PDB file of C-alpha atoms in Angstrom:
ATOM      1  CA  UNK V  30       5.180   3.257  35.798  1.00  0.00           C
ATOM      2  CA  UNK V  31       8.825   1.541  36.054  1.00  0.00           C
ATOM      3  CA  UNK V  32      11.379   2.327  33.600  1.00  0.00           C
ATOM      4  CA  UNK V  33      14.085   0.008  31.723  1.00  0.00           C
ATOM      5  CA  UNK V  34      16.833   0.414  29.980  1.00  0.00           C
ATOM      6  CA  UNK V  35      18.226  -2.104  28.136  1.00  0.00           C
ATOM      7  CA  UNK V  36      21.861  -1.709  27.655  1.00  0.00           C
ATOM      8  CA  UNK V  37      23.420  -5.253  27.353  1.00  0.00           C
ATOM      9  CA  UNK V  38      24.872  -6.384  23.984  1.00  0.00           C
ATOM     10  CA  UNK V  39      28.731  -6.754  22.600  1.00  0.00           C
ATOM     11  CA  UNK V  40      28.016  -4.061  20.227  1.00  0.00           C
ATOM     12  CA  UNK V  41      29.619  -6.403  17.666  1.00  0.00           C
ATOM     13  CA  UNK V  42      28.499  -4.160  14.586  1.00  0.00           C
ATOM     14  CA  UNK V  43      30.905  -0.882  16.164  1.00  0.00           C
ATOM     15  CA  UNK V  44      33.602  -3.346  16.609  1.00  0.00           C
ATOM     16  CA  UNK V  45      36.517  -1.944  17.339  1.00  0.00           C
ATOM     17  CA  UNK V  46      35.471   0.636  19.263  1.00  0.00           C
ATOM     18  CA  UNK V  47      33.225  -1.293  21.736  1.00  0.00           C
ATOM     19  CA  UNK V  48      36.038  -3.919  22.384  1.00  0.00           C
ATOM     20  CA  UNK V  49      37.178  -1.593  25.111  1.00  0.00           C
ATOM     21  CA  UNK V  50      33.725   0.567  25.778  1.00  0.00           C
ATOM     22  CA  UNK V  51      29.820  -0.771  25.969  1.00  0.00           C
ATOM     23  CA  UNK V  52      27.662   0.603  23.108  1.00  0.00           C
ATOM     24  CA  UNK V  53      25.663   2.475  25.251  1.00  0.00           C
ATOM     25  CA  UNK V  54      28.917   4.706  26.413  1.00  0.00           C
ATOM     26  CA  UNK V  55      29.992   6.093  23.796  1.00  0.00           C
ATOM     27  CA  UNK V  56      29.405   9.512  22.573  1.00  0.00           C
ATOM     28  CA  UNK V  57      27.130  11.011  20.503  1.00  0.00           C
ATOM     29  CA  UNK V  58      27.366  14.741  20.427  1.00  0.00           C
ATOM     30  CA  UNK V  59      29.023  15.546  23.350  1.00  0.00           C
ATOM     31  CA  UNK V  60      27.159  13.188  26.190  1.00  0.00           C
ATOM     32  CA  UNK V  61      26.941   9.380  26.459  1.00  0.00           C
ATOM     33  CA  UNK V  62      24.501   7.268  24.256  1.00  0.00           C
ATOM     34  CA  UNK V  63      23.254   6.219  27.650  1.00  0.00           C
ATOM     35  CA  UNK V  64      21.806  10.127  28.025  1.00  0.00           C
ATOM     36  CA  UNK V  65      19.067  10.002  25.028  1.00  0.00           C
ATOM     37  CA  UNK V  66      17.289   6.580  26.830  1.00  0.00           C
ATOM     38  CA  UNK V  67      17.257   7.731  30.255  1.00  0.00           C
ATOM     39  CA  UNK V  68      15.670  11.296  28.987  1.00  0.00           C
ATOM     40  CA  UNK V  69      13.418   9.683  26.958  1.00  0.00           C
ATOM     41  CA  UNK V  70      11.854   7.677  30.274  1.00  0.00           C
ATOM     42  CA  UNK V  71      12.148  11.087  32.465  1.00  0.00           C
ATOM     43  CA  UNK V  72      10.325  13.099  30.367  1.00  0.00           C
ATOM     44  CA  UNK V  73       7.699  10.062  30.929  1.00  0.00           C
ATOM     45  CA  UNK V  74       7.683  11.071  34.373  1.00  0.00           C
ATOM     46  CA  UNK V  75       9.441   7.870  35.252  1.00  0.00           C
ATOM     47  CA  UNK V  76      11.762   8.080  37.952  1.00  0.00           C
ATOM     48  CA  UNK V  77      12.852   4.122  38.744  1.00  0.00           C
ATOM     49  CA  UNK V  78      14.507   3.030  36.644  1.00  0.00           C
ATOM     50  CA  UNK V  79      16.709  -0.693  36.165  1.00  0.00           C
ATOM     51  CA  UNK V  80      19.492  -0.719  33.914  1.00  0.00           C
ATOM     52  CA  UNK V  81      20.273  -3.921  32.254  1.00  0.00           C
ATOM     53  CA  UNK V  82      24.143  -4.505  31.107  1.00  0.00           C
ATOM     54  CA  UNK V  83      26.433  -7.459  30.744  1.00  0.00           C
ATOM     55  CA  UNK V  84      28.484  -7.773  34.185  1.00  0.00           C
ATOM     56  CA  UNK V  85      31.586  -6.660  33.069  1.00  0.00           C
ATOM     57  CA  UNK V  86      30.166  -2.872  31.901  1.00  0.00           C
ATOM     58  CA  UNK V  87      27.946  -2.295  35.128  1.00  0.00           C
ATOM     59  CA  UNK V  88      30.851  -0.842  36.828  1.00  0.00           C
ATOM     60  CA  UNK V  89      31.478   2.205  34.076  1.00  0.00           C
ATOM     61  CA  UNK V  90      27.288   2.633  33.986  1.00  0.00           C
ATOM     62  CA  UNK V  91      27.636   2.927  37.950  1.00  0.00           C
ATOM     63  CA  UNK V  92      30.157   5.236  37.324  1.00  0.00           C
ATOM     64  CA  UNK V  93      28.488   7.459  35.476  1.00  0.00           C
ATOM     65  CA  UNK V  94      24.836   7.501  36.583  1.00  0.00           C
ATOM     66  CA  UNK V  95      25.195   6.321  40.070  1.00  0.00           C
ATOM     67  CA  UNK V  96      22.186   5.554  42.184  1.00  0.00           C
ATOM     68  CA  UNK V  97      20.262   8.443  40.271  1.00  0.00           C
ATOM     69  CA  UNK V  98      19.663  10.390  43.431  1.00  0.00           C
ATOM     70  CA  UNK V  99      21.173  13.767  41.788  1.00  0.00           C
ATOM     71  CA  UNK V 100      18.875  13.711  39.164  1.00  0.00           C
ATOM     72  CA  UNK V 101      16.127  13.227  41.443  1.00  0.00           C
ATOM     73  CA  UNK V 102      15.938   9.441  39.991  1.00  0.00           C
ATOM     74  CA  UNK V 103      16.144   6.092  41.298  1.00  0.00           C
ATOM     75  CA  UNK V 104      18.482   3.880  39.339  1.00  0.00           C
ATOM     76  CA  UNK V 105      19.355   0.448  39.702  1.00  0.00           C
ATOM     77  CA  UNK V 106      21.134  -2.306  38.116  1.00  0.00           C
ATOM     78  CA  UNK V 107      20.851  -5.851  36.493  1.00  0.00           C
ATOM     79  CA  UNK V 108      23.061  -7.958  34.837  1.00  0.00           C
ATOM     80  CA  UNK V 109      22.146 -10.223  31.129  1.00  0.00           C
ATOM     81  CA  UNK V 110      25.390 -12.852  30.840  1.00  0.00           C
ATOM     82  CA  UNK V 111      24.536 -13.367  27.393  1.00  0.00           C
ATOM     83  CA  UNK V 112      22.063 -11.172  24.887  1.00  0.00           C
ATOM     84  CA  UNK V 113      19.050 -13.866  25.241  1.00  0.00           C
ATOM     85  CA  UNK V 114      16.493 -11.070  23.556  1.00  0.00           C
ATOM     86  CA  UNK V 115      14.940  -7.698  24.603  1.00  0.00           C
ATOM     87  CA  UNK V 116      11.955  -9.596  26.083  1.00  0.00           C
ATOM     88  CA  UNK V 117      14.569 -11.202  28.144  1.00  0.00           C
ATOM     89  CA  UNK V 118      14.364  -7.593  30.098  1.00  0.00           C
ATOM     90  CA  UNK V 119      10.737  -8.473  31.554  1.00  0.00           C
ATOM     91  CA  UNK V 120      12.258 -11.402  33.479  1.00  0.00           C
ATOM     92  CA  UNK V 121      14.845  -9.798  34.303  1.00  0.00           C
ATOM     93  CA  UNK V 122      13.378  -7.097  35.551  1.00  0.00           C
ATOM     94  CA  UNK V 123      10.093  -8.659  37.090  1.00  0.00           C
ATOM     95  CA  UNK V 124      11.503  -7.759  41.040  1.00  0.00           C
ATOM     96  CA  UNK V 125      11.909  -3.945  39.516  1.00  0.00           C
ATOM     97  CA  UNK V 126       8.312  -3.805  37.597  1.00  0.00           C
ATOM     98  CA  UNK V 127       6.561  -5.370  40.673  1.00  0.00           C
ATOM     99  CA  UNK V 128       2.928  -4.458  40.295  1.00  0.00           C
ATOM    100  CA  UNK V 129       3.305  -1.617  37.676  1.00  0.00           C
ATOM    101  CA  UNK V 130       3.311  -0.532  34.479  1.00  0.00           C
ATOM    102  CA  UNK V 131       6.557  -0.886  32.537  1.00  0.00           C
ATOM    103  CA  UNK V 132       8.502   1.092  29.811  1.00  0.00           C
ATOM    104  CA  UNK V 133      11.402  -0.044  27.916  1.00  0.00           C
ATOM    105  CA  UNK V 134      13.580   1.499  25.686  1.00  0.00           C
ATOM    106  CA  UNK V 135      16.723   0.239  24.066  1.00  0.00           C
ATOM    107  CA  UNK V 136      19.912   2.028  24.930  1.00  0.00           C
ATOM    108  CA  UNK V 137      20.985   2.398  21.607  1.00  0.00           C
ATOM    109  CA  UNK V 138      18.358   4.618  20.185  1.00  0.00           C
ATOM    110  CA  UNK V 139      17.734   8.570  20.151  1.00  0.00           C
ATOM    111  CA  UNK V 140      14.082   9.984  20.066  1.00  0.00           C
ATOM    112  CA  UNK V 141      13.434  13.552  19.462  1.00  0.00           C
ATOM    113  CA  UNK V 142      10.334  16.207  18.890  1.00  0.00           C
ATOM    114  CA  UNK V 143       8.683  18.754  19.466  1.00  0.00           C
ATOM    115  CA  UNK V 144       5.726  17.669  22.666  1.00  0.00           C
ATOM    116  CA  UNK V 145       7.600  14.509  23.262  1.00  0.00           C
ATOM    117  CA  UNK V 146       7.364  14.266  27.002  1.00  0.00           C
ATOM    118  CA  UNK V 147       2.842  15.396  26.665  1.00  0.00           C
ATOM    119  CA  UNK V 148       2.995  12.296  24.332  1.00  0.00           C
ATOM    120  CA  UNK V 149       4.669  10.014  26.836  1.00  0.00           C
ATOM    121  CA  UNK V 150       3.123  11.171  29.891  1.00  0.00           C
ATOM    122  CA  UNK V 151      -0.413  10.866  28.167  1.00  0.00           C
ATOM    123  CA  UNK V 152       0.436   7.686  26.487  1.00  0.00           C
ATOM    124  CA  UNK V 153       1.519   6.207  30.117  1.00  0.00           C
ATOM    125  CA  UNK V 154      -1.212   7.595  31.715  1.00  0.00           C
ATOM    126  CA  UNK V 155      -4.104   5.712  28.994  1.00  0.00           C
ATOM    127  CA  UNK V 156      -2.293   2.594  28.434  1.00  0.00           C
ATOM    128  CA  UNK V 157      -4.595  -0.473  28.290  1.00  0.00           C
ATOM    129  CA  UNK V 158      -2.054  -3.040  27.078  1.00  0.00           C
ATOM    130  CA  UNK V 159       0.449  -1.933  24.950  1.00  0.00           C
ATOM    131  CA  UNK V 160       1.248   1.029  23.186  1.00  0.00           C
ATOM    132  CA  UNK V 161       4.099   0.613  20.974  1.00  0.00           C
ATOM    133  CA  UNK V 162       5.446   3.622  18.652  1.00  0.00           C
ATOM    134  CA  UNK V 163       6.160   3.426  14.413  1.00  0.00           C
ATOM    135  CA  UNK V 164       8.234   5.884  12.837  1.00  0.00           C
ATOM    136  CA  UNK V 165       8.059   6.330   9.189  1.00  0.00           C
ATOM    137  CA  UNK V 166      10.916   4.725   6.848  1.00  0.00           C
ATOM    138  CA  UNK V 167      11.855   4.450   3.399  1.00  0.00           C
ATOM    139  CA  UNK V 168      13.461   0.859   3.720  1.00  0.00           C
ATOM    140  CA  UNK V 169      11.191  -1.461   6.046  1.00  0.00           C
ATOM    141  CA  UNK V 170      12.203  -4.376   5.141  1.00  0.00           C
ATOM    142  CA  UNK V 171      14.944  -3.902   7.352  1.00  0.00           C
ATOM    143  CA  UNK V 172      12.605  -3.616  10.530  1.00  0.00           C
ATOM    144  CA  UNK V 173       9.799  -4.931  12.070  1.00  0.00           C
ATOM    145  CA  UNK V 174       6.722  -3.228  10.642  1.00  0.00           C
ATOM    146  CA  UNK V 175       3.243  -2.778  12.095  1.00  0.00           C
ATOM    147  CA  UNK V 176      -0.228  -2.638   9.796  1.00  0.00           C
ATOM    148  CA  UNK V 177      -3.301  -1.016  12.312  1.00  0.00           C
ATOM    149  CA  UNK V 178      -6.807  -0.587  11.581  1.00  0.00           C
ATOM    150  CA  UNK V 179      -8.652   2.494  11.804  1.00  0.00           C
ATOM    151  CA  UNK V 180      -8.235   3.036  15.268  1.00  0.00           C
ATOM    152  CA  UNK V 181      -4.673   2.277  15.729  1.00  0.00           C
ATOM    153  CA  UNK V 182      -4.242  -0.720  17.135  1.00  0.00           C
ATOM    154  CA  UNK V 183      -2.052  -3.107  15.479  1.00  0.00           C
ATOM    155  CA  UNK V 184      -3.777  -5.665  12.593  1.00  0.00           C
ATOM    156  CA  UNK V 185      -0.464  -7.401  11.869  1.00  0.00           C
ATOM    157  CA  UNK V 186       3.548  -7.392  12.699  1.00  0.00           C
ATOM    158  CA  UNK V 187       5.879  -8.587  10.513  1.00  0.00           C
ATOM    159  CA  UNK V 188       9.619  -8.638  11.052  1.00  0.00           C
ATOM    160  CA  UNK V 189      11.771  -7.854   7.953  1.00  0.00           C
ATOM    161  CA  UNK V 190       9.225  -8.517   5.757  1.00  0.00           C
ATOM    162  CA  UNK V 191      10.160  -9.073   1.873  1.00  0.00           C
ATOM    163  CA  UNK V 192       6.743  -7.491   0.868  1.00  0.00           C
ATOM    164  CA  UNK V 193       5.816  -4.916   3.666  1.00  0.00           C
ATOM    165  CA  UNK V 194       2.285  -3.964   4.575  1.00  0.00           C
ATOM    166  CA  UNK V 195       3.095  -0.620   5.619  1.00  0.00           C
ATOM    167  CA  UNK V 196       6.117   1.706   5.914  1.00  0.00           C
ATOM    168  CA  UNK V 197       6.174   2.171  10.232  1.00  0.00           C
ATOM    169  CA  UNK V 198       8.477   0.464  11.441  1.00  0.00           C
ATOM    170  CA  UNK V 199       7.871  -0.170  15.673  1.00  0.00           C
ATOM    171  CA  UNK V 200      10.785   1.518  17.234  1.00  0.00           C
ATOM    172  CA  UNK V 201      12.884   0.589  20.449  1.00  0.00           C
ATOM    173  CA  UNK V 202      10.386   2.124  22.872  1.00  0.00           C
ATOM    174  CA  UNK V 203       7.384   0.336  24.453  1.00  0.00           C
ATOM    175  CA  UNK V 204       4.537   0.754  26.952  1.00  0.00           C
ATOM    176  CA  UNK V 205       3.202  -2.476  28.869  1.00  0.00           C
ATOM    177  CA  UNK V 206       0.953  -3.039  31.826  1.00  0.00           C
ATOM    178  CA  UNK V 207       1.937  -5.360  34.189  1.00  0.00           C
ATOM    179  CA  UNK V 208       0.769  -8.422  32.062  1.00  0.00           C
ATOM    180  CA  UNK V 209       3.769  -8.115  30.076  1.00  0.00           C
ATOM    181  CA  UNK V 210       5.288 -10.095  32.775  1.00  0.00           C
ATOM    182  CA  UNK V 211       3.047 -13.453  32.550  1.00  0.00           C
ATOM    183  CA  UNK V 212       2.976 -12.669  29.068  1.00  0.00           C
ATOM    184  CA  UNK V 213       7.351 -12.855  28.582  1.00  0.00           C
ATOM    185  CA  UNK V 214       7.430 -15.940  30.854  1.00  0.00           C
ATOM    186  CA  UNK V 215       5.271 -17.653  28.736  1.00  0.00           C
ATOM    187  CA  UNK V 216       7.415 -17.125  25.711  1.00  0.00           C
ATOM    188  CA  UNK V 217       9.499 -19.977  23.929  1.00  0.00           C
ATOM    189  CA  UNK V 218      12.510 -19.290  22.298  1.00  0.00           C
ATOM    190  CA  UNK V 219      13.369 -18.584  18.454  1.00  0.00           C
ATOM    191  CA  UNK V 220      15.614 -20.522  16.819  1.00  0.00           C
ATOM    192  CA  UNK V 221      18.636 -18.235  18.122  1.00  0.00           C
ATOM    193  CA  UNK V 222      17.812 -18.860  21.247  1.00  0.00           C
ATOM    194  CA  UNK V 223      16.255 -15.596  22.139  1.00  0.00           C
ATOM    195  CA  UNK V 224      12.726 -14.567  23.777  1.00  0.00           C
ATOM    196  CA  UNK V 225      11.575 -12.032  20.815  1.00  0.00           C
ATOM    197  CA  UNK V 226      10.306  -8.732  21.572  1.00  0.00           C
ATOM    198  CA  UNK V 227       8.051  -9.237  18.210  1.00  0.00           C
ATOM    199  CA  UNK V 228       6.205 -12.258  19.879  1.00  0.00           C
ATOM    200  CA  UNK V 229       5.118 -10.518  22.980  1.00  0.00           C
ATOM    201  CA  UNK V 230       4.051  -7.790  21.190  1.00  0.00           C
ATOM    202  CA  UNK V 231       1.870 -10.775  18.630  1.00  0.00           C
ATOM    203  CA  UNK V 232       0.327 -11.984  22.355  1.00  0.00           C
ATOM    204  CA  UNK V 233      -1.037  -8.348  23.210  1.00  0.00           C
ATOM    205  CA  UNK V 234      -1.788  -7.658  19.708  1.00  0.00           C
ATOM    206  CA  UNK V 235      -4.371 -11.043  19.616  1.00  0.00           C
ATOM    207  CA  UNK V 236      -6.235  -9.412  22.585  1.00  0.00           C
ATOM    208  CA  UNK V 237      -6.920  -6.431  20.432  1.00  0.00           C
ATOM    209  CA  UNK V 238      -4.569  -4.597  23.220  1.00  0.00           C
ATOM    210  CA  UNK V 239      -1.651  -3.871  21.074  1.00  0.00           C
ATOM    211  CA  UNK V 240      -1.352  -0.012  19.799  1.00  0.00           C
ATOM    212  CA  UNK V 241       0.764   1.924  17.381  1.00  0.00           C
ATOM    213  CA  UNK V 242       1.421   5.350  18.265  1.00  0.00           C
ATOM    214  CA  UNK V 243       2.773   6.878  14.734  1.00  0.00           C
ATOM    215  CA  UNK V 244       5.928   9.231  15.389  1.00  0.00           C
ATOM    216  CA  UNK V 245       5.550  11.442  12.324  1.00  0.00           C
ATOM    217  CA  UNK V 246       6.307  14.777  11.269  1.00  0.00           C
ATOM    218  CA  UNK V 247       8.292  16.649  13.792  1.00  0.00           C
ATOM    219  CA  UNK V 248      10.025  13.958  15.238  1.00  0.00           C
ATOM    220  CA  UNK V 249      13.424  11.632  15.004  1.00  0.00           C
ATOM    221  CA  UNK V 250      13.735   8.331  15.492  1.00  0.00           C
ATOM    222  CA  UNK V 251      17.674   7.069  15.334  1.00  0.00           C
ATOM    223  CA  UNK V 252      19.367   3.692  15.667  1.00  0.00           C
ATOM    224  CA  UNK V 253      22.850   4.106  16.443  1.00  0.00           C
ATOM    225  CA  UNK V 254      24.104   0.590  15.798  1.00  0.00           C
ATOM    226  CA  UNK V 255      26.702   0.762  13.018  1.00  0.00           C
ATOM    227  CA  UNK V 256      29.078   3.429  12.718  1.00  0.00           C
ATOM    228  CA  UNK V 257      27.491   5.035   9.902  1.00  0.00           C
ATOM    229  CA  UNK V 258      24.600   5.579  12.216  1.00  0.00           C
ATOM    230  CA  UNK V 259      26.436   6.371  14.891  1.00  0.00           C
ATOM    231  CA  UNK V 260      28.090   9.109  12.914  1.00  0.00           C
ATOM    232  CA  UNK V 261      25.002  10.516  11.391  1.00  0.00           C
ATOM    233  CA  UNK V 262      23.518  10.489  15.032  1.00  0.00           C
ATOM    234  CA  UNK V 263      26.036  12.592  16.381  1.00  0.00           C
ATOM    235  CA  UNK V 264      26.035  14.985  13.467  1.00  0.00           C
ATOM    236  CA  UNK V 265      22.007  15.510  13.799  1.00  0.00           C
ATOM    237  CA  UNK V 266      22.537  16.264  17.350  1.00  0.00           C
ATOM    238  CA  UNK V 267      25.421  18.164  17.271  1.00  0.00           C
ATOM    239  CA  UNK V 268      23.518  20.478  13.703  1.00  0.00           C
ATOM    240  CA  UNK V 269      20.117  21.004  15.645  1.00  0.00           C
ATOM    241  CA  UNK V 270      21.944  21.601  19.007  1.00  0.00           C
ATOM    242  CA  UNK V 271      23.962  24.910  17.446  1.00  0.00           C
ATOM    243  CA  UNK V 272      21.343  26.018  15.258  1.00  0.00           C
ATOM    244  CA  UNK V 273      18.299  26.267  18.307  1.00  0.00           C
ATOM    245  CA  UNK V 274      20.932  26.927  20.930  1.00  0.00           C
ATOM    246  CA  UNK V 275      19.532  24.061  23.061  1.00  0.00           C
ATOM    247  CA  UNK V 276      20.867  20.168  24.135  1.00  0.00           C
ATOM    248  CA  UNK V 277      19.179  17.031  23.787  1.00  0.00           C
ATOM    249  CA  UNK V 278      19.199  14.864  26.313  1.00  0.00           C
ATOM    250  CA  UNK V 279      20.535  17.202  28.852  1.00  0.00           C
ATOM    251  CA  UNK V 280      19.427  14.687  31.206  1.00  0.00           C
ATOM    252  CA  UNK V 281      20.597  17.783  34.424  1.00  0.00           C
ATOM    253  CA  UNK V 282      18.311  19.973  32.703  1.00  0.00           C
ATOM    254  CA  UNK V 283      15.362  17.239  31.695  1.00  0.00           C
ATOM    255  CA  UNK V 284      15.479  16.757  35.927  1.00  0.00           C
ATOM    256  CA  UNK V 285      14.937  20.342  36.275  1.00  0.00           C
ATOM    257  CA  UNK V 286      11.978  20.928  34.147  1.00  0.00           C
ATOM    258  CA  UNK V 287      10.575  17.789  35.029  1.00  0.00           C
ATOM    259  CA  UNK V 288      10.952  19.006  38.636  1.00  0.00           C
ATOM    260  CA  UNK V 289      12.905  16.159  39.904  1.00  0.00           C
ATOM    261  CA  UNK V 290      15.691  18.282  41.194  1.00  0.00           C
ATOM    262  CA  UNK V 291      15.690  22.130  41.775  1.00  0.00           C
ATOM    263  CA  UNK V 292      18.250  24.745  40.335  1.00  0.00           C
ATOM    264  CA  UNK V 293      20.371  25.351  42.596  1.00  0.00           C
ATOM    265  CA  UNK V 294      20.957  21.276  42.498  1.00  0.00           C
ATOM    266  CA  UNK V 295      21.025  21.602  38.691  1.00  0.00           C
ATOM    267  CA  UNK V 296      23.600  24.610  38.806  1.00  0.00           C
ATOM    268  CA  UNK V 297      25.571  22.673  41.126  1.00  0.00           C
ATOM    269  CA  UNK V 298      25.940  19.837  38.990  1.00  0.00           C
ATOM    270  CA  UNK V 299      26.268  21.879  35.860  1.00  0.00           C
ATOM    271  CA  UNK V 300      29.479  23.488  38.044  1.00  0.00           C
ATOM    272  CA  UNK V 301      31.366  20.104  38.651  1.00  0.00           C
ATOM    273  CA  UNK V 302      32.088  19.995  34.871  1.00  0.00           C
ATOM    274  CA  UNK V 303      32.068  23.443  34.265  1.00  0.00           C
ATOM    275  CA  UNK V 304      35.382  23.536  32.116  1.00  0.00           C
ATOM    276  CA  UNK V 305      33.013  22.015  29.260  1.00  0.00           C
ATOM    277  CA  UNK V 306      30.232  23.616  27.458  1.00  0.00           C
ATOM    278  CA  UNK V 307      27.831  21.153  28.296  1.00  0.00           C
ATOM    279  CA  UNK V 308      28.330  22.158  32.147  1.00  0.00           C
ATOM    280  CA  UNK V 309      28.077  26.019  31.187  1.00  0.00           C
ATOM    281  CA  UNK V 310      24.855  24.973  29.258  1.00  0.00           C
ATOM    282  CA  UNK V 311      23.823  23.286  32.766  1.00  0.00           C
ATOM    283  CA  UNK V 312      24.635  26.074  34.787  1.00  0.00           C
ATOM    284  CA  UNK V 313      23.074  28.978  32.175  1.00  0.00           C
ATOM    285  CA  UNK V 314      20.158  26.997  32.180  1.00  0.00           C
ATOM    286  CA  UNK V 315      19.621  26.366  35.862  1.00  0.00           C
ATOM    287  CA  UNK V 316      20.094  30.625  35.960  1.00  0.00           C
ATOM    288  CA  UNK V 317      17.823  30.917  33.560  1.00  0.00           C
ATOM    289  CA  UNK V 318      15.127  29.038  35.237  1.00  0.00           C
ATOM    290  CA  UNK V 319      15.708  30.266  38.732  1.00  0.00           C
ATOM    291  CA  UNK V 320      15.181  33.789  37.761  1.00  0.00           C
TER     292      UNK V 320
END
């Protein structure tokens, strides 16, 4: 399975800040937004990966994440001029997917729990379609909600429905097989303009292929497009991170367990920004797992 990130966007909501700065780079906690994404595909097992950006940010991404090759990763990157839709990502990308399976996840949202990566790696490993996953929310008529039947594959979709079917709304992370990418060319417009994610996931959900994994208990799901968000983002990560003594996202350490990179690769990393306590986290944590 391929992995993409979609990081493109003005980020128009976080305006000031992003005048200056994609999204996707700023911080939450103490490590890029950028970070929670890219874990979330790694702990999928998924080691190519295309970034998406508008041109003028690819520079600061290729700054900071390079080719991928230290964390054991492949990393490349396209450009989207103009935010055309996050289906847009499936032409864009169709040179990266090739003849595989595809996962995308938008670079502005945070998963966390307990099992995560068995999930993913199991989900990947069964997929017949596509598996989509719901979260649980007390306000979904501000999302795009999914109704399944007794199995769990999706019944209806509805996006920011007045009178919602169900409470899940689907979250920025998808599973497709390699139909996704006759599926996206075959898409028309909306009235924006864009190619909506909600109408290739309609096309997979008429072939009874469309399923909704439900992330419940034990698990976060964050947006982090307003600044309220992003605030309350940072302060979730930055609460569970002191009270369990662990990082999320530690994408160095993610690459270690994983077994994408040893630890004396992880130490050695975790030593280049040693005068921070993320890099002493890196390093401890390399120790720890080399003993």
């Amino acid at each position: 399975m391929r992995g993409i990130i979609l990081a493109g966007g003005t980020g128009t909501r976080l305006h000031p800040a992003t005048l200056a700065v994609s999204k996707q780079l700023l911080p939450v906690g103490d490590k890029p937004m950028i970070y929670y994404p890219l874990s979330v595909l790694m702990l999928a097992g998924i080691r190519d990966i295309l970034v998406i950006t508008v041109p003028g940010d690819m520079p600061q991404f290729r700054k900071l994440l390079g080719d991928g090759a230290h964390l054991g990763l492949n990393i490349t990157y396209a450009r989207q001029d103009q935010p055309r839709g996050i289906a847009e990502a499936f032409l864009i990308g169709a040179d990266h997917v090739g003849p595989d399976n595809v996962a995308l996840v938008l670079g502005d949202n945070i998963f966390h729990g307990n099992s995560f990566s068995d999930l993913l790696e199991r989900e990947s490993r069964n997929l017949r379609g596509c598996t989509l996953f719901g979260y649980p929310v007390t306000d979904p008529e501000r999302y795009g909600v999914g109704e399944t039947d007794a199995e769990g594959y999706l019944v209806s979709i509805e996006e920011k429905p007045a009178h919602p079917r169900s409470n899940r709304a689907i979250t920025g992370l998808y599973f497709y097989d390699n139909d996704v990418l006759g599926l996206a060319k075959e898409l028309r417009p909306s009235e924006r303009g864009e190619l909506e994610i909600t109408d290739l996931n309609l096309a997979y959900m008429k072939r009874g292929q469309a399923k909704l994994i439900d992330l419940g208990r034990g698990f976060a799901w964050l947006d982090t497009g307003t600044p309220e968000s992003l605030l309350q983002a940072s302060m979730y990560v930055r609460t569970l991170e002191e009270r369990q003594g662990v990082r999320i996202a530690c994408v160095e350490e993610v690459a270690l367990r994983m077994g994408f990179i040893g630890a004396e690769e992880c130490h050695r990393l975790g030593a280049k920004i040693g005068n921070s306590s993320y890099g002493q986290y890196v390093m401890a944590i390399a120790d720890e797992l080399a003993a």
